[in-house]
Coordinates of C-alpha atoms and ligand atoms in Angstrom, one line a residue:
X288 CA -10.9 14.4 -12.0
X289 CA -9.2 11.2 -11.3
X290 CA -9.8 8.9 -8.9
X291 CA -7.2 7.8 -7.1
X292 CA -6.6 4.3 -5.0
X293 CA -3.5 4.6 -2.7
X294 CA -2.2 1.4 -2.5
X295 CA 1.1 -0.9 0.0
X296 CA 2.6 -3.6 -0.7
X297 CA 2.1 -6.9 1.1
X298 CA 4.9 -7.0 4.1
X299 CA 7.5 -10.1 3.4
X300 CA 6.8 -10.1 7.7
X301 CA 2.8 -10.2 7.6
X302 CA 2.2 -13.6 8.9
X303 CA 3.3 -11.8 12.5
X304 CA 0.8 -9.0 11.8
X305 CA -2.0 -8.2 14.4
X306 CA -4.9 -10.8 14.8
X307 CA -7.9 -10.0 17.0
X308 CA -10.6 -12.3 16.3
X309 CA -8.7 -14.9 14.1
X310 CA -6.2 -17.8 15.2
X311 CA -2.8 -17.4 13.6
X312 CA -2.5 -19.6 10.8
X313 CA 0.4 -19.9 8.4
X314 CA 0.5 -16.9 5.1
X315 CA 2.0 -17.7 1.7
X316 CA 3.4 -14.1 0.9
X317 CA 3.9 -15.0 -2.9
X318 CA -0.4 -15.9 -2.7
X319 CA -0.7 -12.9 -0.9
X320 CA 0.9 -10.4 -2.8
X321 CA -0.5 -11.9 -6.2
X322 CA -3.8 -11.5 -5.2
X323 CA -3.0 -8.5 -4.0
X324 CA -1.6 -7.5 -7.4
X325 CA -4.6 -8.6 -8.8
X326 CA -6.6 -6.3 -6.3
X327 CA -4.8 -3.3 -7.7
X328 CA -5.6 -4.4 -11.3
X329 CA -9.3 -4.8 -10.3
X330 CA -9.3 -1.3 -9.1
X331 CA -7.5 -0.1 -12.3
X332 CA -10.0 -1.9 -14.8
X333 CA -12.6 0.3 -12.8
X334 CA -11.0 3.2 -13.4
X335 CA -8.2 3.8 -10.6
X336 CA -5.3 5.2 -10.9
X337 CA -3.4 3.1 -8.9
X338 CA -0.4 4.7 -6.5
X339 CA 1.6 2.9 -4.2
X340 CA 3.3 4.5 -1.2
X341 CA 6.8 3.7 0.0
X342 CA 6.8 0.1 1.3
X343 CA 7.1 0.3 4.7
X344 CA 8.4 -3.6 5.6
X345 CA 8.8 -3.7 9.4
X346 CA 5.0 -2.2 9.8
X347 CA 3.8 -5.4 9.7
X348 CA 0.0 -4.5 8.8
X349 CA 0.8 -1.8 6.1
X350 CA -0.9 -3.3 3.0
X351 CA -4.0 -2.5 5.3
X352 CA -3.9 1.1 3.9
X353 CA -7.5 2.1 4.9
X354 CA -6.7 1.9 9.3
X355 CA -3.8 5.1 8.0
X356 CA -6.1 8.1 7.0
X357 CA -10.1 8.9 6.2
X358 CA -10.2 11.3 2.8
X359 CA -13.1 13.5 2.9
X360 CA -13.6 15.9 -0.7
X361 CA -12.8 18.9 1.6
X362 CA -9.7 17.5 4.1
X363 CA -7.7 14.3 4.9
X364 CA -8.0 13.3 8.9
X365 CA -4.6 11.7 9.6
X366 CA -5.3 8.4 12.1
X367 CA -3.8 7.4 15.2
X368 CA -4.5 3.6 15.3
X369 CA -5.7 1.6 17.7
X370 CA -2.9 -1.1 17.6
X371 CA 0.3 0.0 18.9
X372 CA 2.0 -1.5 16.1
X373 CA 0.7 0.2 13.6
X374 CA 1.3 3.7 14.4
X375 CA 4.3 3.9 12.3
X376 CA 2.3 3.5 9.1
X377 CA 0.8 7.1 9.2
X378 CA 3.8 9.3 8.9
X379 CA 4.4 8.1 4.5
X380 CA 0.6 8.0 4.2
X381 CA 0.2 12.2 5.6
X382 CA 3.1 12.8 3.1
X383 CA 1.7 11.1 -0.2
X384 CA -1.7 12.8 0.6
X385 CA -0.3 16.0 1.2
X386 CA -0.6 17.7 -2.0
X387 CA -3.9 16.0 -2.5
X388 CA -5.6 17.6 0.8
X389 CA -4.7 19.5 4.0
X390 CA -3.8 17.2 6.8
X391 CA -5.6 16.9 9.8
X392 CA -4.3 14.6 12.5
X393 CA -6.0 12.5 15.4
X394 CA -4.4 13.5 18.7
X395 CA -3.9 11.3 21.7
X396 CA -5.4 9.8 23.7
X397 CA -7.5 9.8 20.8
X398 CA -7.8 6.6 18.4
X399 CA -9.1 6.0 15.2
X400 CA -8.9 3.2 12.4
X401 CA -9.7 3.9 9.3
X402 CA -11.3 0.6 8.9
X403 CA -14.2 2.0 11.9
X404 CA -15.4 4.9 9.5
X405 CA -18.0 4.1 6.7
X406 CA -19.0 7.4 4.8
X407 CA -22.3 7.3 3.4
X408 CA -23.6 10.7 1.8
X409 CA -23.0 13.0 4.2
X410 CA -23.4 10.8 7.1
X411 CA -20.3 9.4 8.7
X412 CA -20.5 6.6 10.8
X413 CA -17.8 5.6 13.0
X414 CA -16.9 2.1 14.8
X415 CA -16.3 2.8 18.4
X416 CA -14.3 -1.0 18.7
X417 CA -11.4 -2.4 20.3
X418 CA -9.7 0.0 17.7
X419 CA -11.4 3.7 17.9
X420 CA -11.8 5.0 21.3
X421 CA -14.8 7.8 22.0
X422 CA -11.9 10.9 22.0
X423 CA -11.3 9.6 18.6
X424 CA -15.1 9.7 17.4
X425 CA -15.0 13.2 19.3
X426 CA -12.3 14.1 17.1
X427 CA -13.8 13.5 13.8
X428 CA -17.1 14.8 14.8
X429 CA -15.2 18.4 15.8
X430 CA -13.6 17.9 11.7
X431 CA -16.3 16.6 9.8
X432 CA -19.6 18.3 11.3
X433 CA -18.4 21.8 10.5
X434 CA -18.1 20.6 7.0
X435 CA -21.6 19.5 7.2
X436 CA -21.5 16.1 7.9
X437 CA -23.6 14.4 10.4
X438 CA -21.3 12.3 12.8
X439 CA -23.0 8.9 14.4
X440 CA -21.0 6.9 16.8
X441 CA -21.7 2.9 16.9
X442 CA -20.6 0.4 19.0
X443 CA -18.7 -2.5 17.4
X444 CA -18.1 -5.6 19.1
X445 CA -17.6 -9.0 17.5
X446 CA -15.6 -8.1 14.9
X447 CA -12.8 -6.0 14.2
X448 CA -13.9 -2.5 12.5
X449 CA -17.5 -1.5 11.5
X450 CA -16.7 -2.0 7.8
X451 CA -16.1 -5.9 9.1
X452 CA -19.8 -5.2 9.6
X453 CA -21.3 -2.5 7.3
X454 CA -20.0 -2.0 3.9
X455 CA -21.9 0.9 1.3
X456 CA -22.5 -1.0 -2.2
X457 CA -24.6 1.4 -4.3
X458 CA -25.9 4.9 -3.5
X459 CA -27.7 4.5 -0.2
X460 CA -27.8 0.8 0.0
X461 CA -25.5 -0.8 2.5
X462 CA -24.3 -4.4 2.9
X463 CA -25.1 -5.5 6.5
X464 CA -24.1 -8.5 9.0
X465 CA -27.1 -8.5 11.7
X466 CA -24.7 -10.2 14.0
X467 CA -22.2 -7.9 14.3
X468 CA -23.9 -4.7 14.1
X469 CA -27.2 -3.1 15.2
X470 CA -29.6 -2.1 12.2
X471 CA -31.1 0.8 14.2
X472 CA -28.3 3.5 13.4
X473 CA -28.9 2.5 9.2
X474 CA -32.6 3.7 9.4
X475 CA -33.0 5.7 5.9
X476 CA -30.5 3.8 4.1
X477 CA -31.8 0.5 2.0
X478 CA -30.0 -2.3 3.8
X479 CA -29.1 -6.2 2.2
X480 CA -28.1 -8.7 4.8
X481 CA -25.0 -10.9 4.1
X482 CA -26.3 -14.8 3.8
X483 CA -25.9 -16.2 7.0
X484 CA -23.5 -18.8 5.8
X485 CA -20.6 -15.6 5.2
X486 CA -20.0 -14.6 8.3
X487 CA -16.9 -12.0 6.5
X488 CA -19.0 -10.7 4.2
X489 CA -20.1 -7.8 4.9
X490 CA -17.3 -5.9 3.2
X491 CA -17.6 -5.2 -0.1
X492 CA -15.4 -2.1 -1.9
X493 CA -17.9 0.5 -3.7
X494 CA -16.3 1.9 -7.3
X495 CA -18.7 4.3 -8.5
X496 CA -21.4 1.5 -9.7
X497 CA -19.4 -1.1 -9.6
X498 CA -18.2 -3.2 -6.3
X499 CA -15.2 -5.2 -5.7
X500 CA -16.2 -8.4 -3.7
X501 CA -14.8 -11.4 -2.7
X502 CA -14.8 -14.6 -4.3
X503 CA -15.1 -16.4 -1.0
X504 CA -19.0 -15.6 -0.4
X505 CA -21.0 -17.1 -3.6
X506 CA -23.9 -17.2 -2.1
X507 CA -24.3 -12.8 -0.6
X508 CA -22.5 -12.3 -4.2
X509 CA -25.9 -13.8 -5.7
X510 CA -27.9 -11.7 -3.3
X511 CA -25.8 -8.5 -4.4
X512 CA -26.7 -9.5 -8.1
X513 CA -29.9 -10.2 -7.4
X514 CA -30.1 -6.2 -6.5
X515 CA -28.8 -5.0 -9.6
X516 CA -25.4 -4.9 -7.9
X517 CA -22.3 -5.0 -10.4
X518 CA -19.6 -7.4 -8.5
X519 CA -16.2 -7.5 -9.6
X520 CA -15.4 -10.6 -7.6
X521 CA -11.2 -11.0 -6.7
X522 CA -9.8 -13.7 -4.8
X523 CA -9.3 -12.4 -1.3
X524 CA -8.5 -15.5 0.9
X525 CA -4.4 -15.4 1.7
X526 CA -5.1 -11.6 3.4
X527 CA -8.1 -12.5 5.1
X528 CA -5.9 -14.8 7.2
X529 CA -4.2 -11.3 8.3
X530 CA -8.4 -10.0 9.4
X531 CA -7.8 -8.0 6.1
X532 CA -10.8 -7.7 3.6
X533 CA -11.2 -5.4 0.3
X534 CA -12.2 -2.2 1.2
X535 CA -8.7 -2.4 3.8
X536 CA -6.3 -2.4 1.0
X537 CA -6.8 1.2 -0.4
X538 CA -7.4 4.5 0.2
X539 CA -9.8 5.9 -2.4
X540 CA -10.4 9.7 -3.6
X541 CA -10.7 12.2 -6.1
X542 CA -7.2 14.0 -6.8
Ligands
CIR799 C1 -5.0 -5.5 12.0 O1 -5.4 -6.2 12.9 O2 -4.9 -4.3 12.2 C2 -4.7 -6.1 10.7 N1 -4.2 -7.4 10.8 C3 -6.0 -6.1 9.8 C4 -6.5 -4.8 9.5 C5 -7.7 -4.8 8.6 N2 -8.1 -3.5 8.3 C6 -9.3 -3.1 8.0 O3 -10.2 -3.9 8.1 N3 -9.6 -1.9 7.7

């Protein structure tokens, strides 16, 4: 079965794209989008096939794939983002997964980001942040639980999505930053904490047994190694200006 990694391209507009816990600084759109190409060859080389849906220009925050849908084996759950600006970036995302999986869509006053649900086994943990409102947790819980997966809602605050702060790197060992998130809810699962000089890394892209990983946090890469971990290390700097990180820039299942 291959896997596929839906993919956007970089927005010529992204330097006005939604900022939250960063200060607006200046993005060279030719740095991003070569990294960004890069990024889709990275998820090739592990064994991607790579598709990219219709660029969507004026959605501002498009390349940030993930926020638009979560793909379970079974279903696909349609998102309603948090950010009103980004609500427009659903509609070509539902279409392009369409004849992959039946479509299940959030419903206001609901809200969801992608970026807020880390699936781990059959455990699905969701971000309730400045993003994902409890109707929206409600809302996957009423898809996913009678599919057998056990639902747990987590408050997120400090950073943007729970995958800012919790990130899945090998078969039930997850990538943590203690200062964004609560261990508690991770009980079961082996756990690795981020060095405390990366304050971003936490989020790390899981391939199989391989994980794509930014170039920007040596020292967590050496911890990651250090547990057997296989990095494929990208540079990851231009979009992380935009509060973008690796696992944002796809949307990753079996066709
Ligand atoms: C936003 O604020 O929505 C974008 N500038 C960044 C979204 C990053 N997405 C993610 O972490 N899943």
């Amino acid at each position: 079965m291959p896997r596929i990694a839906l993919t956007r391209e970089v927005s010529e507009s992204i330097a006005r794209c939604e900022l939250t816990h960063l200060e607006r600084e200046p993005i060279d759109v030719g740095r991003a989008r070569a990294q960004h190409a890069a990024y889709e060859s990275a998820l090739r080389t592990l064994g991607c096939r790579v598709e990219r849906v219709e660029p969507a220009p004026d959605d501002l925050d498009s390349v940030f794939i993930e926020d638009t849908a979560v793909v379970f084996p079974e279903l696909a759950i349609i998102t309603r983002p948090g950010a009103l600006s980004r609500r427009g970036e659903t509609a070509a995302v539902a279409q392009t997964l369409a004849p992959y999986r039946r479509n299940v869509n959030i419903q206001s006053p609901g809200t969801l980001d992608g970026g807020d649900v880390l699936v781990a086994s059959r455990t699905v943990f969701v971000g309730q942040s400045a993003r994902t409102n409890a109707r929206g947790i409600e809302q996957i819980r009423q898809v996913a639980s009678p599919l057998g997966y056990t639902v747990i809602g987590i408050r997120v605050t400090g950073c943007l999505h729970l995958k800012s702060a919790v990130t899945e790197v090998a078969e039930g060992t997850l990538l943590l930053q203690p200062r964004w998130v609560d261990p508690a809810p991770f009980d079961g699962f082996d756990t690795i904490e981020v060095d405390s000089d990366d304050l971003y890394g936490a989020n790390a892209l899981r391939i199989g047994s391989r994980v794509i990983y930014p170039t920007a946090f040596p020292k967590t890469a050496a911890r990651l190694a250090a547990h057997g971990i296989s990095l494929h290390l990208v540079e990851a700097d231009e979009l992380a200006k935009a509060e973008g990180a690796v696992t944002c820039c796809c949307l990753m299942f079996e066709a």
